[in-house]
Amino acid sequence: MSTGFTVIRDNTPMSAIPRGAVVAMGNFDGVHLGHRAVIGAALAMGKTHGKPALAVTFEPHPRSFFSPNSPQFRLTDETNKLRLLAGTGLAGAVVMTFDKARAGTSAQDFIHHDLIERLGISGIAVGYDFHFGKGRVGSPSLLVSEAPRLGIEVDVQAHVDIEERPVSSSAIRMALAEGQIADATTMLGAPWFVTGEVVHGEKRGRDLGYPTANIRLDKHCGLKHGIYAVRVGRGSERLDGVASFGRRPTFDNGAPLLEVFLFDFKGDLYGKVLDVAFISFIRDELKFDTIEALIRQMDDDSAKARAALAAAPDAFPKLGVIG
């Protein structure tokens, strides 16, 4: 295996898969503190045995496969999930395609074929509530019971609680939907972020003295519409700003759009891909009767965003490089 973060897929030849690796298995949407406990257990196990530690995850998210007509707000798409995993110290990730064949694979066959024969694992870490295999029959207790016969070590991590509430991807989605950015950040262990290409907009912001970089988020994004303090990543560069996510009720009430105004920045960002981390929620989206009232509010929003960002100077997710 190379020294970088390696991604192993269904078509990766077995000769390219490190034998004896330890794996952390899960869906890892958001790579939150509960996920990081599982990853930490795998890293510790791998260090003890002198073996690389990998994540095993599934794409698309199994919920998307089983409920294709139900909108799903994913905290991280596949690429950003892998970037977050790469930032944890893992040596790589095994991305298993979740399709009809995998959904129909029994838990026993998954353990023996996918984990033992193909990956050749020596140990596995999972969360207390992770299930796998047809009918979700596979469980941590099944792995524990099979471990002696298979000659592997199994570590089952309990739930991680914050103020007596278990950390979960669904709890983070709910927090983001309510604009509770601080709660989401605490559960994730870092600010929630999105990635997108800057597209052309109506250029109203330029006329108002607030030129924005516009990014269209996934149509199922459940983030609360409103104004946010944000920190933007462009490669290794970090830029502070204030952002609006919503339908622009003062103007067109159109499709949701993320509009980011970067402080003290001059330059052309069209076509650039930016990471936008949400640091603080400032206010709900509002409709203004006059442009003057809107500009006064934007001035106030900017001052509040600068203060929030100054109070969190290093807040940004730790992202690794894939490949």
mmCIF file of C-alpha atoms in Angstrom:
data_model
loop_
_atom_site.group_PDB
_atom_site.id
_atom_site.type_symbol
_atom_site.label_atom_id
_atom_site.label_comp_id
_atom_site.label_asym_id
_atom_site.label_seq_id
_atom_site.Cartn_x
_atom_site.Cartn_y
_atom_site.Cartn_z
ATOM 1 C CA MET A 1 0.000 0.000 0.000
ATOM 2 C CA SER A 2 1.202 3.503 -0.749
ATOM 3 C CA THR A 3 1.831 6.018 2.013
ATOM 4 C CA GLY A 4 -1.221 8.038 0.949
ATOM 5 C CA PHE A 5 -4.862 7.370 1.709
ATOM 6 C CA THR A 6 -5.799 4.480 -0.583
ATOM 7 C CA VAL A 7 -9.343 3.799 -1.749
ATOM 8 C CA ILE A 8 -10.183 0.145 -2.429
ATOM 9 C CA ARG A 9 -13.283 -0.581 -4.495
ATOM 10 C CA ASP A 10 -15.122 -3.668 -5.697
ATOM 11 C CA ASN A 11 -12.948 -3.825 -8.821
ATOM 12 C CA THR A 12 -9.630 -3.467 -6.962
ATOM 13 C CA PRO A 13 -7.580 -6.637 -7.498
ATOM 14 C CA MET A 14 -6.938 -8.675 -4.352
ATOM 15 C CA SER A 15 -3.206 -8.341 -4.953
ATOM 16 C CA ALA A 16 -3.535 -4.614 -4.227
ATOM 17 C CA ILE A 17 -5.324 -5.156 -0.889
ATOM 18 C CA PRO A 18 -3.085 -5.283 2.217
ATOM 19 C CA ARG A 19 -3.589 -8.589 4.023
ATOM 20 C CA GLY A 20 -4.185 -8.610 7.736
ATOM 21 C CA ALA A 21 -5.546 -5.076 7.937
ATOM 22 C CA VAL A 22 -7.774 -3.915 10.768
ATOM 23 C CA VAL A 23 -11.029 -2.272 9.688
ATOM 24 C CA ALA A 24 -13.518 0.185 11.133
ATOM 25 C CA MET A 25 -16.894 -0.604 9.575
ATOM 26 C CA GLY A 26 -19.842 1.753 9.208
ATOM 27 C CA ASN A 27 -21.753 4.120 6.957
ATOM 28 C CA PHE A 28 -19.841 7.062 8.472
ATOM 29 C CA ASP A 29 -22.183 9.813 7.262
ATOM 30 C CA GLY A 30 -20.648 12.959 8.709
ATOM 31 C CA VAL A 31 -17.753 11.093 10.400
ATOM 32 C CA HIS A 32 -19.022 12.331 13.783
ATOM 33 C CA LEU A 33 -17.678 11.634 17.284
ATOM 34 C CA GLY A 34 -19.408 8.253 17.476
ATOM 35 C CA HIS A 35 -17.783 7.235 14.198
ATOM 36 C CA ARG A 36 -14.457 8.570 15.408
ATOM 37 C CA ALA A 37 -14.634 6.335 18.481
ATOM 38 C CA VAL A 38 -14.918 3.312 16.168
ATOM 39 C CA ILE A 39 -12.096 4.632 13.982
ATOM 40 C CA GLY A 40 -9.951 5.283 17.059
ATOM 41 C CA ALA A 41 -10.470 1.698 18.205
ATOM 42 C CA ALA A 42 -9.376 0.396 14.799
ATOM 43 C CA LEU A 43 -6.309 2.641 14.786
ATOM 44 C CA ALA A 44 -5.316 1.423 18.262
ATOM 45 C CA MET A 45 -5.842 -2.206 17.273
ATOM 46 C CA GLY A 46 -3.803 -1.737 14.118
ATOM 47 C CA LYS A 47 -0.972 -0.084 16.043
ATOM 48 C CA THR A 48 -0.910 -2.956 18.552
ATOM 49 C CA HIS A 49 -0.647 -5.558 15.783
ATOM 50 C CA GLY A 50 1.516 -3.547 13.421
ATOM 51 C CA LYS A 51 -1.174 -3.580 10.731
ATOM 52 C CA PRO A 52 -2.768 -0.810 8.644
ATOM 53 C CA ALA A 53 -6.216 0.398 9.677
ATOM 54 C CA LEU A 54 -8.871 0.938 7.019
ATOM 55 C CA ALA A 55 -12.472 2.112 6.975
ATOM 56 C CA VAL A 56 -15.098 -0.134 5.384
ATOM 57 C CA THR A 57 -18.063 1.868 4.147
ATOM 58 C CA PHE A 58 -20.890 1.630 1.634
ATOM 59 C CA GLU A 59 -21.980 3.728 -1.343
ATOM 60 C CA PRO A 60 -24.609 4.713 -2.072
ATOM 61 C CA HIS A 61 -25.874 4.976 1.499
ATOM 62 C CA PRO A 62 -27.993 1.852 2.132
ATOM 63 C CA ARG A 63 -30.961 4.046 3.055
ATOM 64 C CA SER A 64 -30.903 5.488 -0.474
ATOM 65 C CA PHE A 65 -31.043 1.967 -1.903
ATOM 66 C CA PHE A 66 -33.910 0.770 0.269
ATOM 67 C CA SER A 67 -35.920 4.018 0.068
ATOM 68 C CA PRO A 68 -35.053 5.549 -3.319
ATOM 69 C CA ASN A 69 -38.131 7.787 -3.329
ATOM 70 C CA SER A 70 -37.527 9.239 0.129
ATOM 71 C CA PRO A 71 -35.346 12.369 0.101
ATOM 72 C CA GLN A 72 -32.191 11.886 2.114
ATOM 73 C CA PHE A 73 -30.174 14.736 3.604
ATOM 74 C CA ARG A 74 -26.642 13.387 3.635
ATOM 75 C CA LEU A 75 -24.172 15.131 5.887
ATOM 76 C CA THR A 76 -21.322 14.207 3.561
ATOM 77 C CA ASP A 77 -21.258 12.995 -0.010
ATOM 78 C CA GLU A 78 -18.875 10.172 -0.883
ATOM 79 C CA THR A 79 -15.911 12.414 -1.657
ATOM 80 C CA ASN A 80 -16.176 14.497 1.497
ATOM 81 C CA LYS A 81 -16.701 11.403 3.620
ATOM 82 C CA LEU A 82 -13.448 10.006 2.242
ATOM 83 C CA ARG A 83 -11.644 13.324 2.809
ATOM 84 C CA LEU A 84 -12.756 13.294 6.442
ATOM 85 C CA LEU A 85 -11.744 9.652 6.845
ATOM 86 C CA ALA A 86 -8.369 10.488 5.304
ATOM 87 C CA GLY A 87 -7.921 13.140 7.983
ATOM 88 C CA THR A 88 -8.285 10.654 10.850
ATOM 89 C CA GLY A 89 -5.020 8.798 10.330
ATOM 90 C CA LEU A 90 -6.519 5.758 8.615
ATOM 91 C CA ALA A 91 -4.418 4.242 5.831
ATOM 92 C CA GLY A 92 -7.355 4.003 3.446
ATOM 93 C CA ALA A 93 -10.963 3.060 2.890
ATOM 94 C CA VAL A 94 -12.804 0.140 1.334
ATOM 95 C CA VAL A 95 -15.843 1.493 -0.511
ATOM 96 C CA MET A 96 -18.315 -1.324 -1.138
ATOM 97 C CA THR A 97 -21.051 -0.733 -3.694
ATOM 98 C CA PHE A 98 -24.412 -1.137 -2.031
ATOM 99 C CA ASP A 99 -26.633 -2.664 -4.700
ATOM 100 C CA LYS A 100 -29.199 -5.451 -5.024
ATOM 101 C CA ALA A 101 -26.546 -8.163 -4.803
ATOM 102 C CA ARG A 102 -24.983 -6.777 -1.637
ATOM 103 C CA ALA A 103 -28.377 -6.115 -0.061
ATOM 104 C CA GLY A 104 -29.211 -9.776 -0.631
ATOM 105 C CA THR A 105 -25.961 -11.121 0.808
ATOM 106 C CA SER A 106 -26.409 -12.925 4.117
ATOM 107 C CA ALA A 107 -24.490 -11.692 7.130
ATOM 108 C CA GLN A 108 -22.472 -14.925 7.253
ATOM 109 C CA ASP A 109 -21.533 -14.700 3.573
ATOM 110 C CA PHE A 110 -20.554 -11.051 4.016
ATOM 111 C CA ILE A 111 -18.269 -11.925 6.920
ATOM 112 C CA HIS A 112 -16.664 -14.899 5.189
ATOM 113 C CA HIS A 113 -16.441 -13.629 1.612
ATOM 114 C CA ASP A 114 -16.068 -9.861 1.893
ATOM 115 C CA LEU A 115 -14.231 -9.483 5.193
ATOM 116 C CA ILE A 116 -12.194 -12.672 5.554
ATOM 117 C CA GLU A 117 -11.530 -13.985 2.037
ATOM 118 C CA ARG A 118 -11.349 -10.768 0.036
ATOM 119 C CA LEU A 119 -10.011 -8.281 2.581
ATOM 120 C CA GLY A 120 -8.196 -10.767 4.801
ATOM 121 C CA ILE A 121 -8.859 -8.725 7.922
ATOM 122 C CA SER A 122 -7.245 -9.474 11.279
ATOM 123 C CA GLY A 123 -9.564 -7.270 13.322
ATOM 124 C CA ILE A 124 -12.689 -5.156 13.123
ATOM 125 C CA ALA A 125 -14.193 -2.280 15.101
ATOM 126 C CA VAL A 126 -17.891 -1.423 14.869
ATOM 127 C CA GLY A 127 -20.415 0.687 16.689
ATOM 128 C CA TYR A 128 -22.921 -0.839 19.092
ATOM 129 C CA ASP A 129 -25.844 -0.305 16.675
ATOM 130 C CA PHE A 130 -24.280 -1.258 13.336
ATOM 131 C CA HIS A 131 -26.114 -3.980 11.410
ATOM 132 C CA PHE A 132 -25.292 -5.591 8.077
ATOM 133 C CA GLY A 133 -26.290 -8.401 5.756
ATOM 134 C CA LYS A 134 -29.685 -9.405 4.377
ATOM 135 C CA GLY A 135 -32.443 -8.399 6.745
ATOM 136 C CA ARG A 136 -29.858 -6.583 8.909
ATOM 137 C CA VAL A 137 -29.215 -9.884 10.664
ATOM 138 C CA GLY A 138 -25.513 -9.130 11.047
ATOM 139 C CA SER A 139 -24.736 -7.458 14.359
ATOM 140 C CA PRO A 140 -21.846 -6.689 16.703
ATOM 141 C CA SER A 141 -22.816 -9.712 18.798
ATOM 142 C CA LEU A 142 -22.584 -11.958 15.734
ATOM 143 C CA LEU A 143 -19.082 -10.661 15.015
ATOM 144 C CA VAL A 144 -18.067 -11.244 18.636
ATOM 145 C CA SER A 145 -19.412 -14.812 18.582
ATOM 146 C CA GLU A 146 -17.645 -15.600 15.287
ATOM 147 C CA ALA A 147 -14.337 -13.977 16.230
ATOM 148 C CA PRO A 148 -12.623 -16.961 17.951
ATOM 149 C CA ARG A 149 -13.388 -19.333 15.081
ATOM 150 C CA LEU A 150 -12.284 -16.782 12.478
ATOM 151 C CA GLY A 151 -9.173 -15.781 14.364
ATOM 152 C CA ILE A 152 -9.957 -12.076 14.351
ATOM 153 C CA GLU A 153 -10.228 -9.445 17.073
ATOM 154 C CA VAL A 154 -13.515 -7.564 17.456
ATOM 155 C CA ASP A 155 -14.022 -4.258 19.236
ATOM 156 C CA VAL A 156 -17.563 -2.963 19.792
ATOM 157 C CA GLN A 157 -17.814 0.704 20.692
ATOM 158 C CA ALA A 158 -20.625 1.989 22.897
ATOM 159 C CA HIS A 159 -22.579 5.094 21.943
ATOM 160 C CA VAL A 160 -20.967 8.469 22.522
ATOM 161 C CA ASP A 161 -23.157 10.802 24.579
ATOM 162 C CA ILE A 162 -23.157 14.570 24.880
ATOM 163 C CA GLU A 163 -25.271 15.874 27.748
ATOM 164 C CA GLU A 164 -26.870 12.424 28.030
ATOM 165 C CA ARG A 165 -27.916 12.389 24.361
ATOM 166 C CA PRO A 166 -26.357 9.858 21.964
ATOM 167 C CA VAL A 167 -24.435 11.347 19.061
ATOM 168 C CA SER A 168 -25.890 10.223 15.724
ATOM 169 C CA SER A 169 -26.090 11.360 12.117
ATOM 170 C CA SER A 170 -29.840 11.856 12.471
ATOM 171 C CA ALA A 171 -29.360 14.080 15.540
ATOM 172 C CA ILE A 172 -26.875 16.193 13.577
ATOM 173 C CA ARG A 173 -29.296 16.506 10.652
ATOM 174 C CA MET A 174 -31.956 17.687 13.063
ATOM 175 C CA ALA A 175 -29.603 20.240 14.598
ATOM 176 C CA LEU A 176 -28.703 21.630 11.166
ATOM 177 C CA ALA A 177 -32.378 21.779 10.193
ATOM 178 C CA GLU A 178 -33.003 23.916 13.278
ATOM 179 C CA GLY A 179 -29.985 26.161 12.770
ATOM 180 C CA GLN A 180 -28.306 24.741 15.888
ATOM 181 C CA ILE A 181 -24.815 25.015 14.431
ATOM 182 C CA ALA A 182 -23.030 24.839 17.792
ATOM 183 C CA ASP A 183 -24.761 21.544 18.626
ATOM 184 C CA ALA A 184 -23.937 20.083 15.216
ATOM 185 C CA THR A 185 -20.302 21.159 15.546
ATOM 186 C CA THR A 186 -20.030 19.565 18.991
ATOM 187 C CA MET A 187 -21.417 16.233 17.763
ATOM 188 C CA LEU A 188 -19.247 16.250 14.642
ATOM 189 C CA GLY A 189 -16.110 17.332 16.476
ATOM 190 C CA ALA A 190 -15.598 20.036 13.826
ATOM 191 C CA PRO A 191 -17.769 22.401 11.785
ATOM 192 C CA TRP A 192 -20.151 20.890 9.252
ATOM 193 C CA PHE A 193 -19.151 21.781 5.702
ATOM 194 C CA VAL A 194 -20.263 21.548 2.103
ATOM 195 C CA THR A 195 -18.308 21.621 -1.143
ATOM 196 C CA GLY A 196 -19.419 23.079 -4.442
ATOM 197 C CA GLU A 197 -18.495 24.931 -7.590
ATOM 198 C CA VAL A 198 -19.046 28.675 -7.760
ATOM 199 C CA VAL A 199 -21.708 29.432 -10.381
ATOM 200 C CA HIS A 200 -22.992 32.636 -11.945
ATOM 201 C CA GLY A 201 -25.930 34.269 -10.194
ATOM 202 C CA GLU A 202 -28.035 37.364 -10.722
ATOM 203 C CA LYS A 203 -25.133 39.558 -9.515
ATOM 204 C CA ARG A 204 -27.451 41.505 -7.210
ATOM 205 C CA GLY A 205 -24.921 41.261 -4.404
ATOM 206 C CA ARG A 206 -22.387 43.181 -6.458
ATOM 207 C CA ASP A 207 -24.859 46.047 -6.877
ATOM 208 C CA LEU A 208 -25.497 46.030 -3.113
ATOM 209 C CA GLY A 209 -21.802 46.179 -2.262
ATOM 210 C CA TYR A 210 -21.780 42.516 -1.252
ATOM 211 C CA PRO A 211 -20.556 40.422 -4.208
ATOM 212 C CA THR A 212 -21.158 36.763 -3.498
ATOM 213 C CA ALA A 213 -19.805 33.397 -4.555
ATOM 214 C CA ASN A 214 -22.892 31.320 -5.341
ATOM 215 C CA ILE A 215 -23.035 27.555 -4.823
ATOM 216 C CA ARG A 216 -25.968 25.230 -5.456
ATOM 217 C CA LEU A 217 -26.225 22.597 -2.752
ATOM 218 C CA ASP A 218 -27.790 19.168 -3.070
ATOM 219 C CA LYS A 219 -31.543 19.515 -3.499
ATOM 220 C CA HIS A 220 -32.091 17.408 -0.388
ATOM 221 C CA CYS A 221 -29.909 19.611 1.812
ATOM 222 C CA GLY A 222 -31.852 20.127 5.029
ATOM 223 C CA LEU A 223 -29.880 23.067 6.409
ATOM 224 C CA LYS A 224 -32.117 25.761 7.903
ATOM 225 C CA HIS A 225 -32.548 28.765 5.630
ATOM 226 C CA GLY A 226 -30.814 31.753 7.142
ATOM 227 C CA ILE A 227 -27.613 33.737 7.554
ATOM 228 C CA TYR A 228 -24.370 32.136 8.757
ATOM 229 C CA ALA A 229 -20.805 32.970 9.684
ATOM 230 C CA VAL A 230 -18.675 30.755 7.439
ATOM 231 C CA ARG A 231 -15.043 29.866 6.869
ATOM 232 C CA VAL A 232 -14.175 28.970 3.294
ATOM 233 C CA GLY A 233 -11.412 26.671 2.154
ATOM 234 C CA ARG A 234 -9.806 27.127 -1.250
ATOM 235 C CA GLY A 235 -7.092 24.502 -1.235
ATOM 236 C CA SER A 236 -4.990 25.281 1.844
ATOM 237 C CA GLU A 237 -6.196 28.900 1.950
ATOM 238 C CA ARG A 238 -8.829 29.913 4.533
ATOM 239 C CA LEU A 239 -11.162 32.858 3.948
ATOM 240 C CA ASP A 240 -13.754 34.225 6.371
ATOM 241 C CA GLY A 241 -17.178 35.414 5.336
ATOM 242 C CA VAL A 242 -20.907 35.598 5.845
ATOM 243 C CA ALA A 243 -23.351 33.464 3.873
ATOM 244 C CA SER A 244 -27.024 33.276 3.081
ATOM 245 C CA PHE A 245 -28.700 29.959 2.379
ATOM 246 C CA GLY A 246 -32.257 30.208 1.157
ATOM 247 C CA ARG A 247 -34.690 31.461 -1.439
ATOM 248 C CA ARG A 248 -33.977 35.231 -1.394
ATOM 249 C CA PRO A 249 -37.537 36.326 -0.416
ATOM 250 C CA THR A 250 -36.744 40.008 -0.945
ATOM 251 C CA PHE A 251 -36.098 39.321 -4.641
ATOM 252 C CA ASP A 252 -37.313 36.137 -6.322
ATOM 253 C CA ASN A 253 -38.105 33.463 -3.702
ATOM 254 C CA GLY A 254 -36.460 31.004 -6.079
ATOM 255 C CA ALA A 255 -34.611 27.733 -5.666
ATOM 256 C CA PRO A 256 -32.400 27.502 -2.566
ATOM 257 C CA LEU A 257 -28.916 28.888 -3.138
ATOM 258 C CA LEU A 258 -25.853 29.345 -0.941
ATOM 259 C CA GLU A 259 -24.464 32.868 -1.400
ATOM 260 C CA VAL A 260 -21.125 33.569 0.282
ATOM 261 C CA PHE A 261 -19.651 37.042 0.779
ATOM 262 C CA LEU A 262 -15.939 36.814 1.584
ATOM 263 C CA PHE A 263 -14.459 39.526 3.770
ATOM 264 C CA ASP A 264 -11.520 41.520 2.421
ATOM 265 C CA PHE A 265 -11.336 39.468 -0.768
ATOM 266 C CA LYS A 266 -10.961 40.532 -4.365
ATOM 267 C CA GLY A 267 -10.795 38.046 -7.186
ATOM 268 C CA ASP A 268 -12.700 35.853 -9.612
ATOM 269 C CA LEU A 269 -14.009 32.610 -8.120
ATOM 270 C CA TYR A 270 -16.304 31.488 -10.943
ATOM 271 C CA GLY A 271 -15.755 27.805 -11.653
ATOM 272 C CA LYS A 272 -13.650 27.325 -8.510
ATOM 273 C CA VAL A 273 -14.529 24.580 -6.033
ATOM 274 C CA LEU A 274 -14.834 25.792 -2.447
ATOM 275 C CA ASP A 275 -15.304 24.125 0.931
ATOM 276 C CA VAL A 276 -17.713 26.142 3.074
ATOM 277 C CA ALA A 277 -17.691 25.411 6.822
ATOM 278 C CA PHE A 278 -20.585 26.726 8.913
ATOM 279 C CA ILE A 279 -19.285 28.325 12.107
ATOM 280 C CA SER A 280 -22.314 30.110 13.549
ATOM 281 C CA PHE A 281 -26.004 30.780 12.850
ATOM 282 C CA ILE A 282 -26.785 34.496 12.811
ATOM 283 C CA ARG A 283 -30.480 34.849 11.958
ATOM 284 C CA ASP A 284 -33.443 33.541 9.989
ATOM 285 C CA GLU A 285 -33.971 34.469 6.366
ATOM 286 C CA LEU A 286 -36.137 37.602 6.135
ATOM 287 C CA LYS A 287 -37.965 39.641 3.520
ATOM 288 C CA PHE A 288 -37.140 43.363 3.489
ATOM 289 C CA ASP A 289 -39.390 46.168 2.297
ATOM 290 C CA THR A 290 -36.534 48.291 0.961
ATOM 291 C CA ILE A 291 -33.047 47.712 -0.409
ATOM 292 C CA GLU A 292 -31.718 50.203 2.164
ATOM 293 C CA ALA A 293 -33.105 48.122 5.008
ATOM 294 C CA LEU A 294 -31.522 45.005 3.495
ATOM 295 C CA ILE A 295 -28.098 46.666 3.230
ATOM 296 C CA ARG A 296 -28.277 47.869 6.851
ATOM 297 C CA GLN A 297 -29.073 44.317 7.931
ATOM 298 C CA MET A 298 -26.227 42.910 5.816
ATOM 299 C CA ASP A 299 -23.830 45.324 7.504
ATOM 300 C CA ASP A 300 -25.025 44.066 10.882
ATOM 301 C CA ASP A 301 -24.809 40.430 9.758
ATOM 302 C CA SER A 302 -21.221 40.971 8.628
ATOM 303 C CA ALA A 303 -20.212 42.476 11.952
ATOM 304 C CA LYS A 304 -21.751 39.558 13.838
ATOM 305 C CA ALA A 305 -20.078 37.038 11.506
ATOM 306 C CA ARG A 306 -16.668 38.677 11.976
ATOM 307 C CA ALA A 307 -17.099 38.455 15.747
ATOM 308 C CA ALA A 308 -18.136 34.795 15.625
ATOM 309 C CA LEU A 309 -15.201 33.897 13.380
ATOM 310 C CA ALA A 310 -12.737 35.804 15.537
ATOM 311 C CA ALA A 311 -13.943 33.740 18.509
ATOM 312 C CA ALA A 312 -13.211 30.512 16.594
ATOM 313 C CA PRO A 313 -10.003 31.310 14.670
ATOM 314 C CA ASP A 314 -9.025 27.703 13.928
ATOM 315 C CA ALA A 315 -12.478 26.190 13.373
ATOM 316 C CA PHE A 316 -12.396 24.084 10.208
ATOM 317 C CA PRO A 317 -12.759 20.354 9.494
ATOM 318 C CA LYS A 318 -9.568 18.310 9.241
ATOM 319 C CA LEU A 319 -9.506 17.003 5.690
ATOM 320 C CA GLY A 320 -7.058 14.534 4.224
ATOM 321 C CA VAL A 321 -5.997 13.934 0.638
ATOM 322 C CA ILE A 322 -7.499 10.966 -1.214
ATOM 323 C CA GLY A 323 -5.267 8.813 -3.350
#
